[in-house]
Coordinates of C-alpha atoms in Angstrom, one line a residue:
M249 CA -24.8 -14.7 -3.7
K250 CA -25.3 -11.4 -1.6
L251 CA -22.1 -9.0 -1.3
D252 CA -21.6 -7.5 1.8
S253 CA -18.5 -5.5 1.9
K254 CA -18.7 -5.0 5.7
I255 CA -17.2 -1.2 5.6
P256 CA -17.2 0.2 8.8
E257 CA -19.5 3.3 9.6
G258 CA -17.8 6.9 10.4
P259 CA -15.5 9.1 8.7
L260 CA -13.1 7.7 6.0
S261 CA -10.0 8.3 8.4
E262 CA -11.5 6.8 11.3
K263 CA -12.8 3.6 9.9
W264 CA -9.8 1.3 10.4
T265 CA -9.2 2.7 13.9
N266 CA -12.7 2.1 14.9
Y267 CA -13.0 -1.3 13.2
K268 CA -9.8 -2.2 15.5
A269 CA -11.3 -0.9 18.5
A270 CA -14.5 -2.8 18.1
Q271 CA -13.3 -6.0 16.6
K272 CA -13.7 -9.5 18.5
L273 CA -10.6 -11.2 19.7
V274 CA -9.2 -14.6 20.5
N275 CA -7.3 -14.9 23.9
P276 CA -3.8 -16.2 23.8
A277 CA -4.9 -19.7 25.4
N278 CA -7.5 -20.0 22.6
K279 CA -5.3 -19.1 19.9
R280 CA -3.4 -22.3 20.5
K281 CA -6.5 -24.5 19.8
L282 CA -7.0 -22.8 16.3
N283 CA -5.1 -23.8 13.0
I284 CA -5.0 -21.8 10.0
I285 CA -3.9 -22.8 6.4
V286 CA -2.0 -19.9 4.3
V287 CA -1.3 -21.0 0.7
G288 CA 1.9 -19.1 -0.8
T289 CA 4.9 -17.7 0.4
G290 CA 5.2 -14.6 -1.4
L291 CA 5.2 -11.2 0.7
A292 CA 1.4 -11.6 1.5
G293 CA 1.5 -15.2 2.7
A294 CA 4.9 -15.0 4.2
S295 CA 3.9 -11.9 6.3
A296 CA 0.5 -13.2 7.3
A297 CA 1.9 -16.7 8.3
A298 CA 4.6 -14.8 10.4
S299 CA 2.3 -12.8 11.9
L300 CA -0.5 -15.1 12.6
G301 CA 2.1 -17.2 14.1
A302 CA 3.6 -14.8 16.3
L303 CA 0.1 -14.1 17.7
G304 CA 0.0 -17.8 18.7
F305 CA -2.1 -19.7 16.3
N306 CA -1.2 -22.6 14.6
V307 CA -0.3 -22.0 11.1
D308 CA 0.5 -24.5 8.2
I309 CA 1.9 -22.3 5.1
F310 CA 2.3 -24.1 1.6
C311 CA 4.9 -23.4 -0.9
I312 CA 4.7 -24.4 -4.7
Q313 CA 8.5 -23.9 -4.7
D314 CA 11.5 -25.6 -3.0
S315 CA 12.0 -22.5 -0.8
P316 CA 9.6 -19.4 0.0
R317 CA 12.7 -17.1 -1.0
R318 CA 11.7 -18.6 -4.5
A319 CA 8.2 -16.7 -4.5
H320 CA 7.6 -14.5 -7.4
S321 CA 7.5 -11.1 -5.1
I322 CA 11.3 -11.7 -5.3
A323 CA 11.2 -10.3 -8.9
A324 CA 9.8 -6.7 -7.8
Q325 CA 12.6 -4.3 -8.7
G326 CA 11.7 -0.9 -8.2
G327 CA 10.4 -0.2 -4.5
I328 CA 7.4 0.1 -2.2
N329 CA 5.4 3.2 -1.7
A330 CA 4.9 4.8 1.7
A331 CA 3.3 8.1 2.9
K332 CA 6.2 8.9 4.9
N333 CA 7.1 12.5 3.4
Y334 CA 10.7 12.2 4.1
Q335 CA 11.4 14.3 1.1
N336 CA 9.3 17.0 2.6
D337 CA 7.7 17.5 -0.9
G338 CA 4.2 17.5 0.1
D339 CA 3.4 13.9 0.6
S340 CA 0.6 12.7 3.1
V341 CA -1.7 9.6 3.7
E342 CA -4.3 11.6 2.1
R343 CA -2.2 12.2 -1.3
L344 CA -1.3 8.6 -1.3
F345 CA -4.8 7.6 -1.2
R346 CA -6.0 10.1 -3.7
D347 CA -3.0 9.1 -6.2
T348 CA -4.1 5.4 -5.8
I349 CA -7.8 6.0 -6.5
K350 CA -7.1 8.2 -9.5
G351 CA -4.6 5.8 -10.7
G352 CA -7.0 2.8 -10.7
D353 CA -9.3 5.1 -12.7
Y354 CA -11.9 5.5 -10.1
R355 CA -12.9 2.0 -9.6
A356 CA -11.3 0.9 -6.4
R357 CA -13.0 0.6 -3.0
E358 CA -12.6 3.8 -1.2
A359 CA -12.4 2.6 2.4
N360 CA -9.7 -0.3 1.7
V361 CA -7.3 2.2 -0.2
Y362 CA -7.5 4.5 2.5
R363 CA -6.5 1.8 5.0
L364 CA -3.6 0.8 2.5
A365 CA -2.4 4.1 2.5
E366 CA -2.7 4.9 6.3
V367 CA -0.8 1.6 7.3
S368 CA 2.0 2.2 4.5
G369 CA 4.3 3.9 7.0
S370 CA 4.1 1.3 9.4
I371 CA 5.3 -1.1 6.6
I372 CA 8.5 0.9 6.5
D373 CA 9.1 0.5 10.0
Q374 CA 8.7 -3.1 10.3
C375 CA 10.9 -3.8 7.3
V376 CA 13.7 -1.4 8.9
A377 CA 13.6 -3.3 11.9
Q378 CA 13.9 -6.6 10.3
G379 CA 17.0 -5.3 8.3
V380 CA 15.8 -4.4 5.1
P381 CA 18.7 -2.6 3.3
F382 CA 16.8 0.2 2.1
A383 CA 18.8 3.0 -0.1
R384 CA 20.0 5.9 2.2
D385 CA 20.6 9.3 1.5
Y386 CA 24.2 11.2 2.3
G387 CA 22.9 12.1 5.8
G388 CA 21.9 8.4 6.3
L389 CA 18.3 8.4 6.2
L390 CA 15.9 6.3 3.9
D391 CA 16.1 7.7 0.4
N392 CA 13.1 7.8 -2.0
R393 CA 12.5 8.1 -5.7
S394 CA 9.5 9.0 -7.9
F395 CA 7.4 6.3 -9.5
G396 CA 4.5 6.6 -12.2
G397 CA 1.1 8.3 -11.4
A398 CA 2.7 10.8 -8.5
Q399 CA 4.3 13.9 -8.4
V400 CA 6.2 13.3 -5.1
S401 CA 8.8 10.9 -4.2
R402 CA 7.6 8.4 -1.8
T403 CA 9.0 5.0 -3.2
F404 CA 11.6 3.1 -0.8
Y405 CA 13.9 1.0 -2.7
A406 CA 17.0 -1.2 -2.3
R407 CA 18.5 -0.7 -5.7
G408 CA 16.8 -2.8 -8.2
Q409 CA 16.0 -5.6 -6.2
T410 CA 13.5 -4.4 -3.7
G411 CA 11.3 -7.3 -3.8
Q412 CA 14.1 -9.9 -3.1
Q413 CA 15.3 -7.9 0.0
L414 CA 11.6 -7.5 1.4
L415 CA 11.0 -11.1 0.9
I416 CA 14.1 -11.9 2.6
G417 CA 12.8 -9.9 5.9
A418 CA 9.4 -11.8 5.5
Y419 CA 11.1 -15.0 5.2
S420 CA 13.2 -14.3 8.3
A421 CA 10.1 -13.3 10.3
L422 CA 8.5 -16.6 8.8
S423 CA 11.7 -18.4 9.9
R424 CA 11.7 -17.4 13.4
E425 CA 8.0 -18.7 13.7
I426 CA 9.0 -22.2 11.9
E427 CA 11.7 -22.4 14.6
R428 CA 9.2 -21.5 17.6
G429 CA 7.0 -24.5 16.3
S430 CA 3.8 -22.1 15.5
V431 CA 4.3 -22.2 11.5
K432 CA 4.9 -25.3 9.8
L433 CA 6.3 -25.0 6.4
H434 CA 5.0 -27.3 3.5
E435 CA 7.6 -27.0 0.4
R436 CA 7.0 -28.3 -3.3
C437 CA 3.3 -28.8 -2.7
E438 CA 0.5 -27.4 -5.0
M439 CA -3.1 -26.8 -3.7
M440 CA -5.4 -29.0 -5.9
D441 CA -9.0 -28.3 -4.3
L442 CA -10.7 -26.5 -1.5
V443 CA -12.6 -28.3 1.0
V444 CA -15.8 -26.6 2.2
V445 CA -17.9 -28.1 5.3
E446 CA -21.3 -26.8 6.0
G447 CA -20.7 -23.7 4.1
R448 CA -17.2 -22.7 5.5
A449 CA -13.4 -23.4 4.3
R450 CA -12.2 -26.1 6.1
G451 CA -9.2 -27.2 4.4
I452 CA -7.4 -27.9 1.2
I453 CA -6.3 -31.0 -1.1
V454 CA -2.5 -30.8 -2.0
R455 CA -0.4 -32.6 -4.3
N456 CA 3.3 -33.1 -3.2
L457 CA 5.0 -32.3 -6.7
V458 CA 7.7 -34.5 -5.9
T459 CA 5.9 -37.9 -5.2
G460 CA 2.7 -37.2 -6.9
D461 CA 0.7 -38.1 -3.4
L462 CA -2.2 -36.2 -2.5
E463 CA -2.5 -34.9 1.0
R464 CA -5.5 -33.5 3.3
Y465 CA -5.0 -30.5 5.6
A466 CA -7.9 -29.3 7.7
A467 CA -8.1 -25.7 9.7
H468 CA -10.5 -23.4 10.9
A469 CA -9.7 -20.9 8.3
V470 CA -7.6 -20.6 4.7
V471 CA -6.0 -17.6 3.5
M472 CA -5.2 -17.5 -0.4
A473 CA -2.1 -15.8 -1.0
T474 CA -1.3 -17.1 -4.5
G475 CA -0.5 -13.9 -6.6
G476 CA -2.2 -13.3 -10.0
Y477 CA -3.2 -14.9 -13.3
G478 CA -1.3 -13.1 -15.7
N479 CA 0.3 -16.3 -17.1
I480 CA -2.8 -17.1 -18.7
Y481 CA -1.3 -14.9 -21.7
Y482 CA 1.5 -17.3 -21.3
L483 CA 4.2 -14.5 -22.3
S484 CA 4.2 -12.2 -19.1
T485 CA 6.5 -10.8 -16.7
N486 CA 5.5 -13.6 -14.1
A487 CA 7.5 -16.7 -13.2
M488 CA 6.0 -19.6 -15.1
N489 CA 5.2 -21.2 -11.8
S490 CA 2.9 -18.4 -10.9
N491 CA -0.5 -19.3 -11.8
G492 CA -4.2 -18.3 -11.0
S493 CA -5.2 -22.3 -10.3
A494 CA -5.6 -21.9 -6.7
A495 CA -8.0 -18.8 -6.7
W496 CA -9.9 -20.3 -9.6
I497 CA -10.3 -23.4 -7.5
C498 CA -11.9 -21.3 -4.5
H499 CA -14.1 -19.7 -7.4
R500 CA -15.5 -23.0 -8.5
H501 CA -16.4 -23.4 -4.9
G502 CA -18.3 -20.1 -4.7
A503 CA -16.1 -17.5 -4.0
A504 CA -16.9 -14.5 -6.2
F505 CA -14.3 -13.5 -8.7
A506 CA -14.2 -9.8 -9.3
N507 CA -13.1 -7.7 -12.3
P508 CA -11.2 -10.4 -14.2
C509 CA -10.8 -8.0 -17.1
Y510 CA -8.5 -5.6 -15.1
V511 CA -5.1 -6.8 -16.2
Q512 CA -2.3 -4.6 -16.4
I513 CA 0.3 -4.0 -19.2
H514 CA 3.5 -2.7 -18.0
P515 CA 5.3 -0.4 -20.2
T516 CA 9.0 -1.2 -19.5
C517 CA 9.5 -4.8 -20.5
I518 CA 12.1 -6.0 -22.7
P519 CA 10.6 -6.8 -26.1
V520 CA 9.8 -10.4 -27.3
H521 CA 12.8 -11.8 -29.0
G522 CA 11.8 -15.4 -30.2
D523 CA 9.4 -18.0 -30.3
Y524 CA 10.9 -20.1 -27.5
Q525 CA 10.4 -17.6 -24.8
S526 CA 8.4 -18.8 -21.7
K527 CA 8.5 -15.3 -20.0
L528 CA 9.4 -11.7 -20.6
T529 CA 11.8 -9.7 -18.5
L530 CA 10.4 -6.5 -16.6
M531 CA 12.8 -3.6 -16.5
S532 CA 12.0 -1.5 -13.5
E533 CA 9.5 1.5 -13.6
S534 CA 12.2 3.2 -11.3
L535 CA 14.1 3.6 -14.6
R536 CA 11.5 6.1 -15.9
N537 CA 12.8 8.3 -13.1
D538 CA 16.0 9.1 -15.2
G539 CA 15.3 7.8 -18.2
R540 CA 13.3 9.3 -21.2
I541 CA 11.3 7.5 -23.8
W542 CA 11.4 8.4 -27.3
V543 CA 10.9 7.4 -30.9
P544 CA 12.1 9.1 -34.0
K545 CA 9.9 11.7 -35.3
K546 CA 10.5 10.9 -38.9
K547 CA 9.1 7.3 -40.2
E548 CA 12.1 7.3 -42.5
D549 CA 14.1 7.1 -39.2
A550 CA 12.3 4.6 -37.7
E551 CA 12.5 2.5 -41.0
A552 CA 16.2 3.0 -41.1
I553 CA 16.7 2.0 -37.3
R554 CA 14.8 -1.1 -37.9
A555 CA 16.7 -2.0 -41.1
K556 CA 19.9 -1.3 -39.0
K557 CA 20.9 1.2 -41.4
L558 CA 20.8 3.8 -38.4
K559 CA 21.9 3.6 -34.7
P560 CA 19.5 5.5 -32.2
T561 CA 22.8 7.4 -31.4
D562 CA 22.6 8.8 -34.9
I563 CA 19.2 10.7 -34.4
P564 CA 19.7 14.3 -33.4
E565 CA 18.0 15.5 -30.5
E566 CA 15.5 17.7 -32.8
D567 CA 14.6 14.6 -34.6
R568 CA 13.4 12.7 -31.1
D569 CA 9.9 12.8 -30.2
Y570 CA 9.7 12.4 -26.3
Y571 CA 5.9 11.7 -26.9
L572 CA 5.3 11.1 -23.1
E573 CA 6.7 14.6 -22.3
R574 CA 4.9 15.9 -25.3
R575 CA 1.4 14.5 -24.4
Y576 CA 1.7 14.6 -20.6
P577 CA 3.7 17.7 -19.7
A578 CA 2.7 17.6 -16.0
F579 CA 3.9 14.1 -15.4
G580 CA 5.9 13.4 -18.5
N581 CA 7.8 9.9 -18.0
L582 CA 5.9 9.3 -14.9
V583 CA 2.5 8.8 -16.1
P584 CA 0.9 5.5 -14.7
R585 CA 1.4 2.4 -16.5
D586 CA -1.6 2.0 -18.5
V587 CA -1.2 5.3 -19.9
A588 CA 2.5 4.9 -20.8
S589 CA 1.7 1.6 -22.4
R590 CA -1.0 2.7 -24.6
A591 CA 1.4 5.7 -25.8
A592 CA 4.0 3.3 -26.9
K593 CA 1.6 1.1 -28.7
E594 CA 0.0 4.0 -30.6
R595 CA 3.4 5.3 -31.5
C596 CA 4.3 1.7 -32.9
D597 CA 1.0 1.1 -34.5
A598 CA 1.6 4.3 -36.2
G599 CA 5.0 3.1 -37.8
Y600 CA 7.3 4.8 -35.4
G601 CA 8.4 1.6 -33.8
V602 CA 12.1 0.5 -33.5
G603 CA 13.6 -2.8 -33.0
T604 CA 11.1 -5.1 -34.8
G605 CA 8.8 -2.1 -34.9
L606 CA 7.4 -3.1 -31.4
A607 CA 9.6 -1.3 -29.4
V608 CA 10.4 2.6 -28.2
F609 CA 13.7 3.8 -26.6
L610 CA 14.5 4.1 -22.7
D611 CA 17.4 6.7 -23.1
F612 CA 19.8 7.6 -20.1
S613 CA 22.3 10.0 -22.0
D614 CA 20.6 13.0 -20.4
A615 CA 20.7 11.4 -17.0
I616 CA 24.3 10.3 -17.3
K617 CA 25.3 14.1 -18.5
R618 CA 23.4 15.4 -15.5
L619 CA 24.4 13.2 -12.7
G620 CA 27.2 11.5 -13.9
I621 CA 27.7 7.7 -14.6
D622 CA 28.5 6.8 -11.1
V623 CA 25.3 7.9 -9.8
V624 CA 23.7 6.4 -12.4
K625 CA 25.4 3.1 -11.7
A626 CA 24.6 3.4 -8.1
R627 CA 20.9 3.8 -8.6
Y628 CA 20.3 1.5 -11.4
G629 CA 23.5 -0.8 -12.0
N630 CA 22.2 -4.3 -11.2
L631 CA 19.2 -3.4 -14.0
F632 CA 21.7 -2.4 -16.4
Q633 CA 23.6 -5.4 -16.2
M634 CA 20.6 -7.5 -16.5
Y635 CA 19.6 -5.6 -19.6
Q636 CA 23.0 -6.1 -21.0
K637 CA 23.2 -9.7 -20.3
I638 CA 19.7 -10.5 -22.0
T639 CA 20.3 -8.2 -24.9
D640 CA 23.9 -7.8 -25.5
S641 CA 23.5 -4.1 -25.6
N642 CA 25.3 -1.7 -23.5
P643 CA 22.5 0.6 -22.1
Y644 CA 25.5 3.0 -20.8
E645 CA 26.3 3.7 -24.5
T646 CA 23.0 3.1 -26.2
P647 CA 19.0 3.5 -25.4
M648 CA 17.3 0.4 -24.1
M649 CA 14.6 -1.0 -26.1
I650 CA 11.3 -1.5 -24.1
Y651 CA 7.5 -2.5 -25.0
P652 CA 4.4 -3.3 -23.1
A653 CA 3.7 -6.6 -21.6
I654 CA 1.3 -8.4 -19.3
H655 CA 2.3 -7.8 -15.5
Y656 CA -0.2 -7.5 -12.8
S657 CA -3.7 -8.9 -12.5
M658 CA -5.8 -6.1 -10.6
G659 CA -8.8 -8.6 -10.8
G660 CA -9.3 -11.7 -8.2
L661 CA -11.2 -12.8 -5.5
W662 CA -13.8 -10.8 -4.4
V663 CA -13.1 -9.6 -0.9
D664 CA -14.8 -7.6 2.0
Y665 CA -13.2 -5.1 4.1
E666 CA -11.9 -7.8 6.2
L667 CA -10.4 -9.6 3.0
Q668 CA -12.8 -12.3 3.3
T669 CA -14.2 -13.8 0.4
T670 CA -18.1 -14.7 -0.2
I671 CA -17.0 -18.2 1.4
P672 CA -16.7 -17.9 5.3
G673 CA -13.4 -18.7 6.4
L674 CA -11.6 -18.0 3.2
F675 CA -9.7 -15.1 3.1
A676 CA -7.4 -13.7 0.2
A677 CA -4.5 -11.4 0.4
G678 CA -2.3 -9.5 -2.0
E679 CA -2.5 -10.0 -5.4
A680 CA -5.0 -12.8 -5.0
N681 CA -7.7 -10.4 -4.2
F682 CA -9.1 -7.7 -6.2
S683 CA -9.3 -4.8 -3.5
D684 CA -7.1 -2.2 -3.6
H685 CA -6.1 -1.1 -7.0
G686 CA -9.1 -0.5 -9.4
A687 CA -8.7 -0.6 -12.9
N688 CA -4.9 0.0 -12.7
R689 CA -2.1 -0.4 -10.1
L690 CA 0.3 2.4 -9.6
G691 CA 3.6 1.4 -9.7
A692 CA 5.6 0.3 -6.2
S693 CA 1.9 -0.6 -4.9
A694 CA 2.1 -4.1 -5.0
L695 CA 4.7 -4.9 -2.3
M696 CA 2.9 -2.1 -0.3
Q697 CA -0.5 -4.2 -0.5
G698 CA 1.2 -7.6 0.1
L699 CA 2.6 -6.5 3.2
A700 CA -0.2 -4.3 4.3
D701 CA -2.7 -7.3 4.0
G702 CA -0.1 -9.8 5.8
Y703 CA 1.4 -7.5 8.5
F704 CA -1.4 -5.4 9.5
V705 CA -4.7 -6.4 8.1
L706 CA -5.3 -10.1 8.4
P707 CA -4.0 -10.4 11.9
Y708 CA -6.9 -8.1 13.1
T709 CA -9.8 -9.2 10.8
M710 CA -9.2 -13.0 11.1
Q711 CA -9.5 -12.9 14.7
N712 CA -13.0 -11.3 14.2
Y713 CA -14.0 -14.5 12.1
L714 CA -12.1 -17.0 14.4
S715 CA -13.5 -15.5 17.9
D716 CA -16.4 -18.0 17.7
Q717 CA -14.4 -20.8 16.3
I718 CA -13.0 -21.8 19.7
Y719 CA -16.5 -23.9 20.1
V720 CA -15.9 -25.8 17.0
G721 CA -12.9 -28.1 18.1
K722 CA -10.2 -29.6 16.1
I723 CA -11.4 -29.9 12.3
S724 CA -10.9 -33.3 11.3
D725 CA -9.5 -34.3 7.6
Q726 CA -11.3 -37.6 7.9
T727 CA -14.7 -36.3 6.8
P728 CA -16.9 -37.1 3.8
E729 CA -16.2 -33.7 2.4
F730 CA -12.6 -34.3 2.4
A731 CA -12.9 -37.9 0.8
A732 CA -15.0 -36.2 -1.9
A733 CA -12.5 -33.4 -2.6
E734 CA -9.6 -35.7 -3.0
E735 CA -11.5 -38.2 -5.4
A736 CA -12.5 -35.4 -7.5
V737 CA -8.7 -34.6 -8.1
R738 CA -7.9 -38.0 -8.4
Q739 CA -10.6 -38.1 -11.3
R740 CA -9.5 -34.9 -12.7
L741 CA -5.9 -35.9 -13.2
A742 CA -6.9 -39.1 -14.6
R743 CA -9.1 -37.4 -17.2
L744 CA -6.1 -35.2 -18.3
L745 CA -3.7 -38.3 -18.7
D746 CA -6.4 -40.4 -20.6
V747 CA -6.6 -37.8 -23.5
K748 CA -3.4 -39.0 -25.1
K749 CA -4.9 -42.5 -25.5
N750 CA -7.3 -41.8 -28.1
A751 CA -5.8 -38.7 -29.6
A752 CA -5.6 -38.7 -33.5
E753 CA -3.0 -36.0 -33.2
K754 CA -0.9 -35.2 -30.0
H755 CA 0.3 -31.8 -28.7
S756 CA 2.3 -30.7 -25.6
V757 CA 0.5 -28.6 -22.9
D758 CA 2.7 -25.7 -23.7
Y759 CA 1.5 -25.8 -27.4
F760 CA -2.1 -25.1 -26.2
H761 CA -0.8 -22.7 -23.5
K762 CA 1.0 -20.5 -26.2
A763 CA -2.0 -20.6 -28.5
L764 CA -4.3 -19.6 -26.0
G765 CA -1.8 -16.6 -24.8
R766 CA -1.8 -15.6 -28.5
V767 CA -5.4 -15.3 -28.5
M768 CA -6.0 -13.4 -25.3
W769 CA -3.1 -10.9 -26.3
E770 CA -4.3 -10.1 -29.7
Y771 CA -8.2 -10.1 -29.0
C772 CA -8.3 -9.2 -25.2
G773 CA -4.9 -7.6 -24.6
M774 CA -4.0 -4.0 -24.8
A775 CA -7.2 -3.1 -26.6
R776 CA -10.2 -4.7 -26.9
N777 CA -13.7 -3.9 -28.8
I778 CA -16.8 -6.0 -29.2
E779 CA -15.4 -7.6 -32.8
S780 CA -12.1 -8.9 -31.1
L781 CA -13.9 -10.2 -27.9
T782 CA -16.4 -12.1 -29.9
K783 CA -13.5 -13.5 -32.0
A784 CA -11.4 -14.3 -28.5
E785 CA -14.6 -16.2 -27.5
E786 CA -14.9 -18.3 -30.3
L787 CA -11.0 -19.1 -30.5
V788 CA -10.9 -20.0 -26.8
S789 CA -13.8 -22.5 -27.2
D790 CA -12.3 -24.0 -30.4
L791 CA -8.7 -24.3 -28.7
E792 CA -10.3 -25.8 -25.4
N793 CA -12.2 -28.5 -27.5
K794 CA -9.2 -29.2 -29.4
F795 CA -7.3 -29.5 -25.8
W796 CA -9.3 -32.0 -24.6
Q797 CA -8.8 -34.4 -28.0
E798 CA -5.1 -33.7 -28.5
V799 CA -3.2 -32.9 -25.5
N800 CA -0.2 -35.2 -24.9
I801 CA 0.6 -35.6 -21.0
P802 CA 3.2 -38.1 -20.5
G803 CA 3.9 -40.2 -17.4
S804 CA 1.5 -40.6 -14.5
D805 CA 0.0 -38.9 -11.3
N806 CA 2.1 -40.7 -8.8
E807 CA 5.5 -39.2 -9.8
F808 CA 7.3 -35.9 -10.5
N809 CA 5.3 -34.5 -13.6
P810 CA 5.5 -30.9 -14.3
D811 CA 3.5 -31.5 -17.4
L812 CA 0.5 -32.8 -15.6
E813 CA 0.9 -29.8 -13.2
K814 CA 0.8 -27.6 -16.6
G815 CA -2.0 -29.4 -18.0
Y816 CA -4.2 -29.0 -14.5
R817 CA -3.6 -25.2 -14.6
L818 CA -4.4 -24.9 -18.2
E819 CA -7.9 -26.4 -17.7
D820 CA -8.5 -23.8 -15.2
Y821 CA -7.2 -20.8 -17.7
F822 CA -9.6 -22.2 -20.3
E823 CA -12.4 -21.3 -17.8
L824 CA -10.7 -18.1 -16.7
A825 CA -10.2 -17.2 -20.3
H826 CA -14.0 -17.2 -20.9
L827 CA -14.8 -15.2 -17.8
I828 CA -12.0 -12.3 -18.6
I829 CA -13.7 -11.9 -22.1
A830 CA -17.2 -12.0 -20.5
D831 CA -16.3 -9.1 -18.1
A832 CA -14.5 -7.2 -20.8
R833 CA -17.8 -7.5 -23.1
H834 CA -20.0 -6.4 -20.5
R835 CA -17.9 -3.5 -19.4
E836 CA -19.0 -1.1 -22.2
E837 CA -16.2 1.5 -21.1
S838 CA -12.7 2.3 -20.9
C839 CA -11.0 2.5 -17.4
G840 CA -7.5 2.0 -16.5
G841 CA -6.3 -1.4 -17.8
H842 CA -9.4 -2.0 -19.5
F843 CA -9.3 -0.1 -22.8
R844 CA -12.4 -0.7 -25.2
T845 CA -11.5 1.1 -28.6
E846 CA -15.1 2.1 -28.9
H847 CA -15.0 4.2 -25.6
Q848 CA -12.3 6.7 -25.9
T849 CA -11.6 10.3 -26.0
D850 CA -10.7 12.3 -29.2
D851 CA -6.9 12.0 -28.1
G852 CA -6.8 8.4 -27.3
E853 CA -7.7 8.5 -23.4
T854 CA -9.8 6.6 -21.5
L855 CA -13.5 7.4 -21.6
R856 CA -15.3 6.0 -18.4
D857 CA -18.9 5.8 -18.1
D858 CA -19.2 6.4 -14.3
E859 CA -23.3 6.5 -14.6
N860 CA -23.7 2.9 -15.7
F861 CA -20.4 1.3 -14.6
M862 CA -19.5 2.6 -11.1
Y863 CA -19.3 -0.9 -9.5
V864 CA -17.5 -3.9 -9.1
A865 CA -18.5 -6.6 -11.1
A866 CA -18.2 -9.9 -8.8
W867 CA -19.1 -13.1 -10.8
E868 CA -20.4 -16.3 -9.6
Y869 CA -19.3 -19.8 -10.9
Q870 CA -22.4 -22.0 -12.3
G871 CA -20.7 -24.7 -13.5
H872 CA -18.3 -25.7 -16.7
G873 CA -19.6 -24.3 -19.7
K874 CA -22.4 -22.2 -18.2
P875 CA -22.5 -18.4 -18.2
E876 CA -21.6 -16.8 -14.9
V877 CA -23.8 -14.7 -12.9
M878 CA -22.7 -11.1 -12.1
E879 CA -23.5 -9.3 -9.1
K880 CA -22.6 -5.9 -8.4
E881 CA -21.1 -3.9 -5.5
P882 CA -21.6 -0.1 -6.1
L883 CA -18.6 2.1 -5.4
N884 CA -19.7 4.9 -3.4
Y885 CA -17.4 7.7 -2.9
E886 CA -18.0 9.6 -0.3
H887 CA -14.6 11.3 0.5
I888 CA -13.2 11.8 -2.9
K889 CA -14.5 13.8 -6.0
I890 CA -14.6 11.8 -9.2
V891 CA -13.1 13.7 -12.0
K892 CA -11.8 12.8 -15.4
R893 CA -8.4 11.4 -14.9
N894 CA -6.0 13.8 -16.1
Y895 CA -1.9 13.6 -16.4
K896 CA -1.5 16.6 -18.7

């Protein structure tokens, strides 16, 4: 495997302009001869399919849900970043670029991040033209708010439902192309295998989730836009249907997987409240604009609150520890997510946690006094309502309780500057790729990256690849490669269903998924060390062996069978878990979301090793049960000065 990032020559600010000026194009008549598959209908997938369809390509897009409007992008609450400088507070493309690199703890590719910042303003223009109802100030101009890791207000928002509104905009663009006939939508389908012909991605095998039928689809290129792999931890903020299987399938076929140990912990989630939860609920990071995070200064007060002998409102101001404001005075409650998460864990581990002991307070009493309750309701009302429905606690009267949880995966399929994987013709967009966030994603940047990739990057870079594919002709799905891929899927499904026939004990897929999630959270979660990672590897291996002896998947493969779907994905998660652990073991440093307790400063901050680990770790699959081989892509910072990350 050879890694070629294809970063254009020239000054950083001119790379994307120079690339577009020199790229190869496909003329309008030839676009109609080319077929593209897009897997996933979230912001990255929907925007890519709509844009490619509008250009004239023939696009097939696949949706695991019954509608693209149910994609997990809908769950994003707080906003989308863009360097518009509407607040006239000093923002710029350069500052957004630098904040993103710093937020990722200097582990992102410089050229990709600068391009992301560069196109961010165009995203807002595009979405406004689509009718996205962004919040506006008293003069009618688009409003902004702050997010973690920045000292400017650059986040555009639509109350606490920004993802939903942006997805409706992308869905509208997609629907237009579906009506025109340039895009064909396939709902309730899950990708089961990638078809590679003569080294190029040429199609996919999908399973109809209603009938169980396997179907073949061929194309000149394939785009993966299937999101991240956070659900390997079982309890996360991801929808249960969000899974990493499609990307992992591509990895099995030779697509490098980069930085899998970079998994983000979000600091602002409703704490776990029972053994029967399937997911956790995220409270938007935007709440940290006006909410203040604290725990009692005295352990006896924390113990009394846990015992329900005291209420949080009983604790006087002088006995409250606003620990983020104390530790990070320059950024306060708006430090990046990884920093805020570790700080919350430290306070709870030290005995100052509230609730079950694994929670801290997010308090709006100061904001209500300062702004008035009507302003707070206008900014965050639907989020407060959601919190009250889930917890039966009124956040206008008593502080919210929050605790960190698995949220976003910065790792993913390795892609070059063109968003192409190591398999020619296979592209990855949005959270499915690794490219833009380094070791930690700043809040409000996921929506930015997904739409940047779909609207403004892939329509250019894919043409560069497709320009010589007009000579190939129509791709057939009746080749030996398609037949072999379909048969391999049938055998995988049969093997899963056969386990119950000889099982001495029988357990559901969820039983094993929960157990895997507990192992990963406990031993490879917010903090890792060599002992915990060694233990994790042993426990995952034992659990995987037990899975293949005792999993009970009812029904058959030729019907609606959610347990079979989950079992298929869990098989992939076991392999992915081994790789996450291996990646975390090899990276003997702390950076962003990867925190090795052996490598930290005296005050508990990440301690990078730039001399030995200034690279992307890209892993190559060697077969089931075999150690993967790592290739390094050096991170060369030509424009930015590498310094210790400091938010104090």
